[in-house]
Tab-separated table of N, CA, C and O in Angstrom:
chain	number	residue	atom	x	y	z
I	1	MET	N	-15.484	-8.953	6.523
I	1	MET	CA	-14.414	-9.262	5.592
I	1	MET	C	-13.520	-8.063	5.557
I	1	MET	O	-13.966	-6.897	5.471
I	2	ASN	N	-12.203	-8.273	5.401
I	2	ASN	CA	-11.326	-7.245	5.423
I	2	ASN	C	-10.605	-7.232	4.055
I	2	ASN	O	-9.779	-8.015	3.681
I	3	GLN	N	-10.815	-6.078	3.290
I	3	GLN	CA	-10.220	-6.016	1.846
I	3	GLN	C	-8.961	-5.156	1.966
I	3	GLN	O	-8.428	-4.993	0.864
I	4	TYR	N	-8.424	-4.857	3.045
I	4	TYR	CA	-7.091	-4.121	3.141
I	4	TYR	C	-5.935	-5.081	3.156
I	4	TYR	O	-6.178	-6.106	3.673
I	5	THR	N	-4.790	-4.624	2.735
I	5	THR	CA	-3.601	-5.443	2.742
I	5	THR	C	-3.139	-5.703	4.233
I	5	THR	O	-2.983	-4.673	4.945
I	6	GLN	N	-2.789	-6.957	4.510
I	6	GLN	CA	-2.402	-7.340	5.824
I	6	GLN	C	-1.139	-6.614	6.186
I	6	GLN	O	-0.217	-6.525	5.444
I	7	GLY	N	-1.167	-6.067	7.383
I	7	GLY	CA	0.100	-5.310	7.944
I	7	GLY	C	0.040	-3.838	7.780
I	7	GLY	O	0.738	-3.171	8.377
I	8	THR	N	-0.943	-3.299	7.066
I	8	THR	CA	-1.015	-1.804	6.806
I	8	THR	C	-1.900	-1.265	7.969
I	8	THR	O	-2.645	-1.933	8.655
I	9	PRO	N	-1.739	0.064	8.179
I	9	PRO	CA	-2.535	0.715	9.266
I	9	PRO	C	-4.107	0.552	8.990
I	9	PRO	O	-4.825	0.454	10.026
I	10	GLU	N	-4.421	0.570	7.718
I	10	GLU	CA	-5.869	0.392	7.415
I	10	GLU	C	-6.377	-0.905	7.894
I	10	GLU	O	-7.514	-1.099	8.344
I	11	TYR	N	-5.520	-1.939	7.631
I	11	TYR	CA	-5.916	-3.321	8.106
I	11	TYR	C	-6.107	-3.477	9.507
I	11	TYR	O	-6.961	-3.998	10.081
I	12	LYS	N	-5.222	-2.844	10.365
I	12	LYS	CA	-5.299	-2.794	11.729
I	12	LYS	C	-6.560	-2.060	12.263
I	12	LYS	O	-7.286	-2.537	13.192
I	13	LYS	N	-6.889	-1.118	11.693
I	13	LYS	CA	-8.087	-0.272	11.968
I	13	LYS	C	-9.249	-1.060	11.696
I	13	LYS	O	-10.250	-1.148	12.567
I	14	LYS	N	-9.264	-1.710	10.534
I	14	LYS	CA	-10.535	-2.557	10.144
I	14	LYS	C	-10.644	-3.720	11.292
I	14	LYS	O	-11.710	-4.105	11.599
I	15	GLN	N	-9.515	-4.263	11.620
I	15	GLN	CA	-9.542	-5.290	12.564
I	15	GLN	C	-10.180	-4.902	13.936
I	15	GLN	O	-10.911	-5.546	14.563
I	16	LYS	N	-9.881	-3.619	14.387
I	16	LYS	CA	-10.333	-3.002	15.651
I	16	LYS	C	-11.882	-2.817	15.401
I	16	LYS	O	-12.686	-3.048	16.294
I	17	ILE	N	-12.211	-2.445	14.240
I	17	ILE	CA	-13.747	-2.211	13.995
I	17	ILE	C	-14.457	-3.402	14.058
I	17	ILE	O	-15.422	-3.458	14.692
I	18	MET	N	-13.933	-4.443	13.356
I	18	MET	CA	-14.672	-5.807	13.403
I	18	MET	C	-14.637	-6.271	14.912
I	18	MET	O	-15.668	-6.884	15.270
I	19	GLU	N	-13.611	-6.116	15.687
I	19	GLU	CA	-13.727	-6.515	17.111
I	19	GLU	C	-14.829	-5.810	17.844
I	19	GLU	O	-15.413	-6.381	18.651
I	20	ALA	N	-14.842	-4.526	17.564
I	20	ALA	CA	-15.894	-3.695	18.337
I	20	ALA	C	-17.341	-4.218	17.875
I	20	ALA	O	-18.228	-4.260	18.694
I	21	GLN	N	-17.443	-4.627	16.641
I	21	GLN	CA	-18.849	-5.068	16.264
I	21	GLN	C	-18.957	-6.533	16.879
I	21	GLN	O	-20.210	-6.790	17.254
I	22	ILE	N	-18.062	-7.271	16.881
I	22	ILE	CA	-18.352	-8.633	17.275
I	22	ILE	C	-18.400	-8.739	18.782
I	22	ILE	O	-19.323	-9.404	19.337
I	23	LYS	N	-17.462	-8.190	19.477
I	23	LYS	CA	-17.400	-8.239	21.076
I	23	LYS	C	-18.328	-7.146	21.670
I	23	LYS	O	-18.689	-7.314	22.825
I	24	GLY	N	-18.709	-6.124	20.949
I	24	GLY	CA	-19.434	-5.037	21.471
I	24	GLY	C	-18.560	-3.792	21.954
I	24	GLY	O	-19.129	-2.898	22.322
I	25	TYR	N	-17.279	-4.044	22.048
I	25	TYR	CA	-16.341	-2.987	22.289
I	25	TYR	C	-14.989	-3.413	21.848
I	25	TYR	O	-14.614	-4.486	21.475
I	26	THR	N	-14.011	-2.435	21.780
I	26	THR	CA	-12.659	-2.666	21.660
I	26	THR	C	-11.824	-1.660	22.463
I	26	THR	O	-12.324	-0.567	22.738
I	27	ASP	N	-10.764	-1.984	22.914
I	27	ASP	CA	-9.882	-1.077	23.712
I	27	ASP	C	-8.864	-0.329	22.760
I	27	ASP	O	-8.320	-0.972	21.942
I	28	VAL	N	-8.600	0.868	23.119
I	28	VAL	CA	-7.525	1.629	22.540
I	28	VAL	C	-6.687	2.302	23.583
I	28	VAL	O	-7.080	2.312	24.769
I	29	GLN	N	-5.574	2.811	23.146
I	29	GLN	CA	-4.565	3.326	24.120
I	29	GLN	C	-4.844	4.878	24.439
I	29	GLN	O	-4.665	5.295	25.634
I	30	THR	N	-5.258	5.612	23.369
I	30	THR	CA	-5.300	7.055	23.744
I	30	THR	C	-6.720	7.622	22.988
I	30	THR	O	-7.320	6.911	22.171
I	31	VAL	N	-7.130	8.703	23.435
I	31	VAL	CA	-8.369	9.466	22.905
I	31	VAL	C	-8.113	9.698	21.398
I	31	VAL	O	-9.043	9.620	20.570
I	32	GLN	N	-6.900	10.160	21.067
I	32	GLN	CA	-6.646	10.378	19.748
I	32	GLN	C	-6.801	9.154	18.753
I	32	GLN	O	-7.237	9.209	17.660
I	33	GLU	N	-6.319	8.121	19.292
I	33	GLU	CA	-6.497	6.789	18.546
I	33	GLU	C	-7.883	6.418	18.429
I	33	GLU	O	-8.316	5.992	17.298
I	34	ALA	N	-8.665	6.711	19.440
I	34	ALA	CA	-10.110	6.386	19.426
I	34	ALA	C	-10.800	7.297	18.319
I	34	ALA	O	-11.613	6.818	17.612
I	35	LYS	N	-10.513	8.536	18.300
I	35	LYS	CA	-11.048	9.481	17.324
I	35	LYS	C	-10.614	9.108	15.907
I	35	LYS	O	-11.497	9.190	15.002
I	36	GLN	N	-9.438	8.662	15.766
I	36	GLN	CA	-9.035	8.365	14.404
I	36	GLN	C	-9.709	7.098	13.882
I	36	GLN	O	-10.113	6.972	12.779
I	37	LEU	N	-9.961	6.194	14.859
I	37	LEU	CA	-10.625	4.942	14.480
I	37	LEU	C	-12.082	5.208	14.128
I	37	LEU	O	-12.641	4.712	13.239
I	38	ILE	N	-12.610	6.064	14.953
I	38	ILE	CA	-14.141	6.482	14.667
I	38	ILE	C	-14.245	7.154	13.270
I	38	ILE	O	-15.144	6.907	12.558
I	39	ARG	N	-13.291	8.025	13.103
I	39	ARG	CA	-13.291	8.704	11.853
I	39	ARG	C	-13.148	7.783	10.550
I	39	ARG	O	-13.757	7.863	9.614
I	40	PHE	N	-12.237	6.903	10.765
I	40	PHE	CA	-11.966	5.893	9.637
I	40	PHE	C	-13.155	5.055	9.509
I	40	PHE	O	-13.563	4.726	8.348
I	41	ALA	N	-13.727	4.552	10.610
I	41	ALA	CA	-14.932	3.667	10.505
I	41	ALA	C	-16.077	4.307	9.751
I	41	ALA	O	-16.730	3.640	8.960
I	42	TYR	N	-16.278	5.543	10.095
I	42	TYR	CA	-17.500	6.272	9.489
I	42	TYR	C	-17.200	6.647	7.945
I	42	TYR	O	-18.061	6.549	7.195
I	43	THR	N	-16.114	7.178	7.779
I	43	THR	CA	-15.841	7.725	6.383
I	43	THR	C	-15.552	6.598	5.423
I	43	THR	O	-16.014	6.647	4.243
I	44	ARG	N	-14.845	5.542	5.812
I	44	ARG	CA	-14.429	4.536	4.883
I	44	ARG	C	-15.400	3.358	4.926
I	44	ARG	O	-15.671	2.698	3.802
I	45	GLU	N	-16.038	3.012	5.989
I	45	GLU	CA	-16.868	1.927	6.086
I	45	GLU	C	-18.374	2.196	6.335
I	45	GLU	O	-19.277	1.239	6.274
I	46	GLY	N	-18.668	3.452	6.719
I	46	GLY	CA	-20.112	3.781	7.013
I	46	GLY	C	-20.555	3.264	8.307
I	46	GLY	O	-21.817	3.143	8.536
I	47	ILE	N	-19.571	2.932	9.228
I	47	ILE	CA	-20.004	2.334	10.575
I	47	ILE	C	-19.808	3.438	11.700
I	47	ILE	O	-18.753	3.896	11.875
I	48	PRO	N	-20.984	3.833	12.302
I	48	PRO	CA	-20.851	4.666	13.310
I	48	PRO	C	-20.371	4.001	14.644
I	48	PRO	O	-20.765	3.018	15.096
I	49	LEU	N	-19.359	4.668	15.247
I	49	LEU	CA	-18.729	4.213	16.510
I	49	LEU	C	-18.753	5.318	17.528
I	49	LEU	O	-18.835	6.478	17.069
I	50	ARG	N	-18.635	5.041	18.825
I	50	ARG	CA	-18.451	5.972	19.785
I	50	ARG	C	-17.454	5.622	20.857
I	50	ARG	O	-17.094	4.406	20.910
I	51	TYR	N	-16.908	6.569	21.636
I	51	TYR	CA	-15.932	6.079	22.617
I	51	TYR	C	-16.211	6.572	23.913
I	51	TYR	O	-17.029	7.516	24.129
I	52	THR	N	-15.766	5.961	24.945
I	52	THR	CA	-15.914	6.468	26.296
I	52	THR	C	-14.662	6.139	27.147
I	52	THR	O	-13.990	5.175	26.814
I	53	LYS	N	-14.377	6.983	28.081
I	53	LYS	CA	-13.235	6.867	28.896
I	53	LYS	C	-13.680	6.328	30.320
I	53	LYS	O	-14.456	6.928	30.910
I	54	MET	N	-13.194	5.137	30.672
I	54	MET	CA	-13.575	4.539	31.897
I	54	MET	C	-12.210	4.531	32.751
I	54	MET	O	-11.493	3.509	32.700
I	55	GLY	N	-11.956	5.452	33.583
I	55	GLY	CA	-10.775	5.487	34.404
I	55	GLY	C	-9.512	5.648	33.498
I	55	GLY	O	-9.485	6.540	32.639
I	56	ALA	N	-8.789	4.636	33.498
I	56	ALA	CA	-7.514	4.652	32.643
I	56	ALA	C	-7.780	3.891	31.275
I	56	ALA	O	-6.888	3.921	30.445
I	57	PHE	N	-8.929	3.366	31.092
I	57	PHE	CA	-9.312	2.741	29.914
I	57	PHE	C	-10.097	3.431	28.945
I	57	PHE	O	-10.965	4.119	29.435
I	58	ILE	N	-9.884	3.286	27.714
I	58	ILE	CA	-10.698	3.891	26.579
I	58	ILE	C	-11.271	2.869	25.807
I	58	ILE	O	-10.582	2.024	25.191
I	59	LYS	N	-12.631	2.829	25.817
I	59	LYS	CA	-13.180	1.755	24.974
I	59	LYS	C	-14.114	2.288	23.756
I	59	LYS	O	-14.573	3.525	23.977
I	60	VAL	N	-14.003	1.674	22.678
I	60	VAL	CA	-14.829	2.104	21.503
I	60	VAL	C	-15.958	1.135	21.287
I	60	VAL	O	-15.723	-0.010	21.334
I	61	PHE	N	-17.178	1.646	21.132
I	61	PHE	CA	-18.261	0.820	21.047
I	61	PHE	C	-19.110	1.206	19.776
I	61	PHE	O	-19.065	2.274	19.254
I	62	PRO	N	-19.878	0.193	19.263
I	62	PRO	CA	-20.808	0.580	18.081
I	62	PRO	C	-21.853	1.583	18.540
I	62	PRO	O	-22.350	1.528	19.756
I	63	ALA	N	-22.118	2.561	17.798
I	63	ALA	CA	-23.081	3.665	18.139
I	63	ALA	C	-24.568	3.173	17.906
I	63	ALA	O	-24.762	2.198	17.196
């Protein structure tokens, strides 16, 4: 469930977190974006995530 207002950056990050939990991963564009998503997930939601770089792709997984 997403308690953030639709269209805000927090809402988009929460959508990415839910995608990572449901699909088992989510794609991001940069390492910085991955780190911000991981930090947001852990501090705001208590969800541990990790990222890995596979060639040109950066994937975020549940830890």
